[in-house]
Amino acid sequence: GVLGKPVAELHIRWPRISMELMRDELVRALVGLGVLIAAAAITVVVLVDRLVVRRLRRLSAELSEAMSRADWAGTITIGRRDEIGALADSSARLLVAVRQQTGALRDLTLTDTLTGLANRRAFDDRLAAALRSQGETAAELSLLMIDIDHFKRYNDRYGHPAGDVALREVARCLRDRVHGATDLCARLGGEEFAVLMDATGPQGAVTLARSIHAAVLARSLTHEGNPPLGVMSISGGIACALPGDTPETLYARADAALYEAKASERNRVI
C-alpha cells in the first residue's frame, strides 16, 4: 500500500511438471555453456600456442643457434606483420650488426695497424694451414723473410715517424709485387716482414724476392746510415717447404737464410 504495508497476496498455480522441465532445461543450458566455454578455452590455447608460443620458441631457438656459431652466421625466418614479427625483424638486424662488428674485430686482431698487412698471428695461422695443405697435396710452398737493412740507424737518424713511413713504403712494395690469390704478406714485428707463397717453387720465390728487393731500392728513400747505397734496402731469406716440415722448421730455415744475407753485407736475397 501507500504506507509500504502488504495489502494482498497473489497466488499462481504452477504445475510441478513445468518446474521439472524448466530445471532440466536450465541444467542442459548450463552444460552446453560449460562445453562452449571449454571449447573456446581450448581454441584460445591452441591459437596462442600456434601464433605466440611456438613462434617465440622458434625465435629463441634461431637466436640460440646464431649465438652458438663463432661467426654469428644465423638467420631469422619468422615473418608476419605483428609484434612477434617486429621482434624477429629487430633480432635479424641485430644479428647482422653483431656479425659485421665481429668481422671487423676479427680483422683488427689479424691485421697490423701500421701497414695494413697481416700480423704475426695471421701469419702463424696461415703458415700452419698451408703446411697442412701442402702435406696433403704435395704442392710447392715457399717462405720469404725480409728485414730492412740498418733500420735502427734509420729511426735514430730520422725519427720514429719517418720510420713508420718507411715501414708503410716497404709494405706497399710487397702489396704491389705479390699478386697470388692465396699468397700472404705479413709484418711480423719491427722491421721484419714475411711473404708466404703458395704453389711457388724455388725459382718463382727467387724471382718474386728480387722483384720486391728492386721495388724497395726504386723508392730511393734516403738512408745515410746504410752505406754505401745511401738509400733504404732490404735483405731476404728464402726457404721452400720439404716433406715433413713444420711451421717451426720452415721458419727456422728461412730465418737462417735471412741471417746469412744480413751477415754478408746485406742488400741481397739468399
CSV table of C-alpha atoms in Angstrom, one decimal:
chain,number,residue,atom,x,y,z
A,1,GLY,CA,0.0,0.0,0.0
A,2,VAL,CA,0.9,3.7,0.1
A,3,LEU,CA,2.4,3.2,3.5
A,4,GLY,CA,4.5,0.2,2.4
A,5,LYS,CA,2.4,-2.4,4.1
A,6,PRO,CA,1.2,-5.6,2.3
A,7,VAL,CA,-2.4,-5.4,1.4
A,8,ALA,CA,-2.9,-8.6,-0.6
A,9,GLU,CA,-1.3,-11.9,-1.7
A,10,LEU,CA,-1.1,-13.2,-5.3
A,11,HIS,CA,-1.3,-16.9,-5.7
A,12,ILE,CA,-0.2,-18.5,-9.0
A,13,ARG,CA,-0.8,-22.2,-9.7
A,14,TRP,CA,2.2,-23.8,-11.5
A,15,PRO,CA,2.1,-27.5,-12.2
A,16,ARG,CA,5.1,-29.5,-10.8
A,17,ILE,CA,5.9,-30.8,-14.3
A,18,SER,CA,6.6,-27.3,-15.5
A,19,MET,CA,9.1,-26.8,-12.7
A,20,GLU,CA,10.9,-30.0,-13.6
A,21,LEU,CA,11.0,-29.2,-17.3
A,22,MET,CA,12.4,-25.7,-16.5
A,23,ARG,CA,15.0,-27.2,-14.2
A,24,ASP,CA,16.1,-29.8,-16.9
A,25,GLU,CA,16.3,-27.1,-19.5
A,26,LEU,CA,18.4,-25.0,-17.1
A,27,VAL,CA,20.8,-27.9,-16.5
A,28,ARG,CA,21.1,-28.6,-20.2
A,29,ALA,CA,21.8,-24.9,-20.8
A,30,LEU,CA,24.5,-24.8,-18.1
A,31,VAL,CA,26.1,-28.0,-19.5
A,32,GLY,CA,26.1,-26.5,-23.0
A,33,LEU,CA,27.5,-23.3,-21.8
A,34,GLY,CA,30.3,-25.2,-20.0
A,35,VAL,CA,31.1,-27.2,-23.1
A,36,LEU,CA,31.2,-24.0,-25.1
A,37,ILE,CA,33.5,-22.3,-22.6
A,38,ALA,CA,35.8,-25.3,-22.6
A,39,ALA,CA,35.9,-25.4,-26.4
A,40,ALA,CA,36.6,-21.7,-26.5
A,41,ALA,CA,39.4,-22.0,-23.9
A,42,ILE,CA,41.0,-24.9,-25.9
A,43,THR,CA,40.7,-22.9,-29.1
A,44,VAL,CA,42.4,-19.9,-27.5
A,45,VAL,CA,45.2,-22.0,-26.1
A,46,VAL,CA,45.8,-23.6,-29.5
A,47,LEU,CA,45.8,-20.2,-31.2
A,48,VAL,CA,48.1,-18.7,-28.6
A,49,ASP,CA,50.4,-21.8,-28.9
A,50,ARG,CA,50.5,-21.5,-32.7
A,51,LEU,CA,50.6,-17.7,-33.0
A,52,VAL,CA,52.7,-16.9,-30.0
A,53,VAL,CA,54.4,-19.6,-28.0
A,54,ARG,CA,55.6,-21.7,-31.0
A,55,ARG,CA,56.9,-18.7,-32.8
A,56,LEU,CA,58.6,-17.4,-29.6
A,57,ARG,CA,60.2,-20.8,-29.1
A,58,ARG,CA,61.3,-20.8,-32.7
A,59,LEU,CA,62.8,-17.3,-32.4
A,60,SER,CA,64.6,-18.3,-29.3
A,61,ALA,CA,66.0,-21.5,-31.0
A,62,GLU,CA,67.2,-19.5,-34.0
A,63,LEU,CA,68.8,-16.9,-31.8
A,64,SER,CA,70.5,-19.6,-29.7
A,65,GLU,CA,71.8,-21.3,-32.9
A,66,ALA,CA,73.2,-18.0,-34.2
A,67,MET,CA,74.9,-17.3,-30.8
A,68,SER,CA,76.5,-20.7,-30.8
A,69,ARG,CA,78.2,-20.0,-34.1
A,70,ALA,CA,81.6,-18.3,-33.9
A,71,ASP,CA,80.8,-16.2,-36.9
A,72,TRP,CA,77.2,-15.3,-35.9
A,73,ALA,CA,76.1,-16.7,-39.3
A,74,GLY,CA,72.5,-17.2,-38.3
A,75,THR,CA,69.2,-16.2,-39.9
A,76,ILE,CA,65.7,-15.4,-38.6
A,77,THR,CA,62.9,-17.0,-40.6
A,78,ILE,CA,59.9,-15.8,-38.6
A,79,GLY,CA,57.7,-13.4,-40.6
A,80,ARG,CA,54.2,-11.8,-40.3
A,81,ARG,CA,53.4,-8.2,-39.5
A,82,ASP,CA,52.7,-8.3,-35.8
A,83,GLU,CA,54.6,-7.7,-32.6
A,84,ILE,CA,56.5,-11.0,-32.8
A,85,GLY,CA,57.3,-10.4,-36.4
A,86,ALA,CA,58.7,-6.9,-35.4
A,87,LEU,CA,60.7,-8.6,-32.7
A,88,ALA,CA,62.1,-11.1,-35.2
A,89,ASP,CA,63.0,-8.4,-37.6
A,90,SER,CA,64.8,-6.4,-34.9
A,91,SER,CA,66.6,-9.6,-33.9
A,92,ALA,CA,67.7,-10.2,-37.5
A,93,ARG,CA,69.1,-6.7,-37.8
A,94,LEU,CA,70.9,-7.2,-34.5
A,95,LEU,CA,72.5,-10.4,-35.8
A,96,VAL,CA,73.7,-8.6,-39.0
A,97,ALA,CA,75.2,-5.8,-36.9
A,98,VAL,CA,76.9,-8.2,-34.5
A,99,ARG,CA,78.2,-10.2,-37.4
A,100,GLN,CA,79.7,-7.1,-39.0
A,101,GLN,CA,81.2,-5.9,-35.8
A,102,THR,CA,82.6,-9.4,-35.0
A,103,GLY,CA,84.2,-9.5,-38.5
A,104,ALA,CA,85.7,-6.0,-38.1
A,105,LEU,CA,87.1,-7.0,-34.7
A,106,ARG,CA,88.5,-10.3,-36.2
A,107,ASP,CA,90.1,-8.3,-39.0
A,108,LEU,CA,91.7,-6.0,-36.4
A,109,THR,CA,93.1,-8.9,-34.5
A,110,LEU,CA,94.7,-10.3,-37.7
A,111,THR,CA,95.9,-7.0,-39.2
A,112,ASP,CA,99.0,-4.9,-38.5
A,113,THR,CA,97.5,-1.5,-37.8
A,114,LEU,CA,100.5,0.5,-39.1
A,115,THR,CA,101.0,-1.2,-42.5
A,116,GLY,CA,97.6,-2.9,-43.1
A,117,LEU,CA,99.4,-6.2,-43.8
A,118,ALA,CA,98.6,-9.4,-41.9
A,119,ASN,CA,100.1,-9.5,-38.4
A,120,ARG,CA,102.1,-12.3,-36.7
A,121,ARG,CA,99.0,-14.1,-35.5
A,122,ALA,CA,97.5,-14.2,-39.0
A,123,PHE,CA,100.9,-15.3,-40.4
A,124,ASP,CA,101.3,-18.2,-37.9
A,125,ASP,CA,97.7,-19.4,-38.6
A,126,ARG,CA,98.2,-19.3,-42.4
A,127,LEU,CA,101.6,-20.9,-42.3
A,128,ALA,CA,100.3,-23.8,-40.2
A,129,ALA,CA,97.3,-24.2,-42.6
A,130,ALA,CA,99.4,-24.0,-45.7
A,131,LEU,CA,101.8,-26.7,-44.4
A,132,ARG,CA,98.9,-29.0,-43.6
A,133,SER,CA,97.5,-28.5,-47.1
A,134,GLN,CA,101.0,-28.9,-48.6
A,135,GLY,CA,101.4,-32.2,-46.8
A,136,GLU,CA,98.1,-33.5,-48.3
A,137,THR,CA,98.6,-32.3,-51.9
A,138,ALA,CA,102.4,-32.2,-52.2
A,139,ALA,CA,102.1,-28.7,-53.7
A,140,GLU,CA,105.0,-26.3,-53.6
A,141,LEU,CA,105.3,-23.7,-50.8
A,142,SER,CA,107.9,-21.1,-50.2
A,143,LEU,CA,108.6,-18.6,-47.4
A,144,LEU,CA,110.4,-15.3,-47.9
A,145,MET,CA,111.6,-13.5,-44.8
A,146,ILE,CA,112.6,-9.8,-45.2
A,147,ASP,CA,114.4,-7.4,-42.9
A,148,ILE,CA,115.0,-3.6,-43.6
A,149,ASP,CA,118.8,-3.0,-43.5
A,150,HIS,CA,120.0,-0.9,-40.6
A,151,PHE,CA,116.5,0.1,-39.6
A,152,LYS,CA,117.6,1.1,-36.1
A,153,ARG,CA,120.0,3.6,-37.6
A,154,TYR,CA,117.2,5.0,-39.7
A,155,ASN,CA,114.9,5.5,-36.7
A,156,ASP,CA,117.8,7.1,-34.7
A,157,ARG,CA,118.7,9.5,-37.5
A,158,TYR,CA,115.3,10.4,-38.9
A,159,GLY,CA,112.9,9.7,-36.0
A,160,HIS,CA,110.2,7.1,-35.4
A,161,PRO,CA,107.5,8.9,-37.5
A,162,ALA,CA,109.8,8.7,-40.5
A,163,GLY,CA,110.4,5.1,-39.6
A,164,ASP,CA,106.7,4.4,-39.7
A,165,VAL,CA,106.5,6.0,-43.2
A,166,ALA,CA,109.4,3.7,-44.3
A,167,LEU,CA,107.6,0.6,-43.0
A,168,ARG,CA,104.5,1.6,-44.9
A,169,GLU,CA,106.5,2.1,-48.1
A,170,VAL,CA,108.0,-1.4,-47.8
A,171,ALA,CA,104.5,-2.8,-47.1
A,172,ARG,CA,103.4,-1.1,-50.3
A,173,CYS,CA,106.2,-2.7,-52.3
A,174,LEU,CA,105.1,-6.1,-51.0
A,175,ARG,CA,101.4,-5.5,-52.0
A,176,ASP,CA,102.4,-4.2,-55.4
A,177,ARG,CA,104.5,-7.2,-56.2
A,178,VAL,CA,102.6,-10.1,-54.6
A,179,HIS,CA,99.6,-11.0,-56.7
A,180,GLY,CA,98.9,-14.6,-55.8
A,181,ALA,CA,95.3,-15.0,-54.5
A,182,THR,CA,96.5,-17.4,-51.8
A,183,ASP,CA,99.8,-15.7,-51.0
A,184,LEU,CA,100.2,-13.7,-47.8
A,185,CYS,CA,102.2,-10.6,-46.9
A,186,ALA,CA,102.7,-10.0,-43.2
A,187,ARG,CA,104.6,-7.8,-40.9
A,188,LEU,CA,105.9,-10.0,-38.1
A,189,GLY,CA,107.1,-7.1,-35.9
A,190,GLY,CA,109.6,-4.2,-36.0
A,191,GLU,CA,111.2,-4.1,-39.4
A,192,GLU,CA,110.7,-7.8,-40.2
A,193,PHE,CA,108.3,-8.9,-42.9
A,194,ALA,CA,107.3,-12.2,-44.5
A,195,VAL,CA,105.8,-13.4,-47.7
A,196,LEU,CA,104.2,-16.9,-47.8
A,197,MET,CA,104.0,-18.0,-51.4
A,198,ASP,CA,101.5,-20.8,-52.1
A,199,ALA,CA,102.1,-23.1,-55.2
A,200,THR,CA,105.5,-21.4,-55.7
A,201,GLY,CA,108.8,-23.3,-56.0
A,202,PRO,CA,112.4,-22.1,-55.6
A,203,GLN,CA,112.7,-20.3,-58.9
A,204,GLY,CA,109.4,-18.4,-58.5
A,205,ALA,CA,110.2,-17.5,-55.0
A,206,VAL,CA,113.6,-16.1,-56.0
A,207,THR,CA,112.0,-14.1,-58.9
A,208,LEU,CA,109.4,-12.6,-56.6
A,209,ALA,CA,112.0,-11.8,-53.9
A,210,ARG,CA,114.3,-10.0,-56.4
A,211,SER,CA,111.3,-8.0,-57.7
A,212,ILE,CA,110.4,-6.9,-54.1
A,213,HIS,CA,114.1,-6.1,-53.5
A,214,ALA,CA,114.3,-3.9,-56.6
A,215,ALA,CA,111.0,-2.2,-55.8
A,216,VAL,CA,112.3,-1.1,-52.4
A,217,LEU,CA,115.5,0.3,-53.9
A,218,ALA,CA,113.4,2.1,-56.6
A,219,ARG,CA,111.7,4.0,-53.8
A,220,SER,CA,115.0,5.8,-53.2
A,221,LEU,CA,114.2,6.5,-49.5
A,222,THR,CA,117.3,8.4,-48.2
A,223,HIS,CA,119.1,6.3,-45.6
A,224,GLU,CA,122.5,7.7,-44.8
A,225,GLY,CA,123.0,5.0,-42.2
A,226,ASN,CA,123.0,2.4,-44.9
A,227,PRO,CA,126.3,2.8,-46.7
A,228,PRO,CA,127.4,2.6,-49.5
A,229,LEU,CA,123.9,2.9,-51.0
A,230,GLY,CA,122.7,5.9,-49.0
A,231,VAL,CA,119.1,4.7,-49.6
A,232,MET,CA,116.9,2.1,-47.9
A,233,SER,CA,117.4,-1.5,-48.9
A,234,ILE,CA,116.2,-4.9,-47.6
A,235,SER,CA,117.7,-8.3,-47.1
A,236,GLY,CA,115.8,-11.5,-47.6
A,237,GLY,CA,116.0,-15.2,-46.9
A,238,ILE,CA,114.0,-17.9,-48.8
A,239,ALA,CA,113.1,-21.4,-47.7
A,240,CYS,CA,111.0,-23.9,-49.6
A,241,ALA,CA,108.8,-26.5,-47.8
A,242,LEU,CA,110.1,-30.0,-47.6
A,243,PRO,CA,108.2,-33.2,-46.8
A,244,GLY,CA,107.6,-33.4,-43.0
A,245,ASP,CA,108.2,-29.7,-42.5
A,246,THR,CA,106.5,-28.0,-39.5
A,247,PRO,CA,106.0,-24.2,-39.2
A,248,GLU,CA,108.9,-24.1,-36.9
A,249,THR,CA,111.4,-25.9,-39.2
A,250,LEU,CA,110.4,-23.9,-42.3
A,251,TYR,CA,110.5,-20.6,-40.5
A,252,ALA,CA,113.9,-21.5,-39.0
A,253,ARG,CA,115.4,-22.2,-42.4
A,254,ALA,CA,114.1,-19.0,-43.9
A,255,ASP,CA,115.3,-17.1,-40.9
A,256,ALA,CA,118.7,-18.7,-41.2
A,257,ALA,CA,118.9,-17.7,-44.8
A,258,LEU,CA,117.9,-14.1,-43.8
A,259,TYR,CA,120.6,-14.1,-41.1
A,260,GLU,CA,123.1,-15.2,-43.7
A,261,ALA,CA,122.0,-12.3,-46.1
A,262,LYS,CA,122.4,-9.8,-43.3
A,263,ALA,CA,125.8,-11.2,-42.2
A,264,SER,CA,127.1,-10.9,-45.8
A,265,GLU,CA,126.8,-7.1,-46.2
A,266,ARG,CA,123.0,-7.1,-46.5
A,267,ASN,CA,121.1,-5.8,-49.6
A,268,ARG,CA,120.6,-9.2,-51.0
A,269,VAL,CA,118.4,-12.3,-51.0
A,270,ILE,CA,119.7,-15.8,-50.1
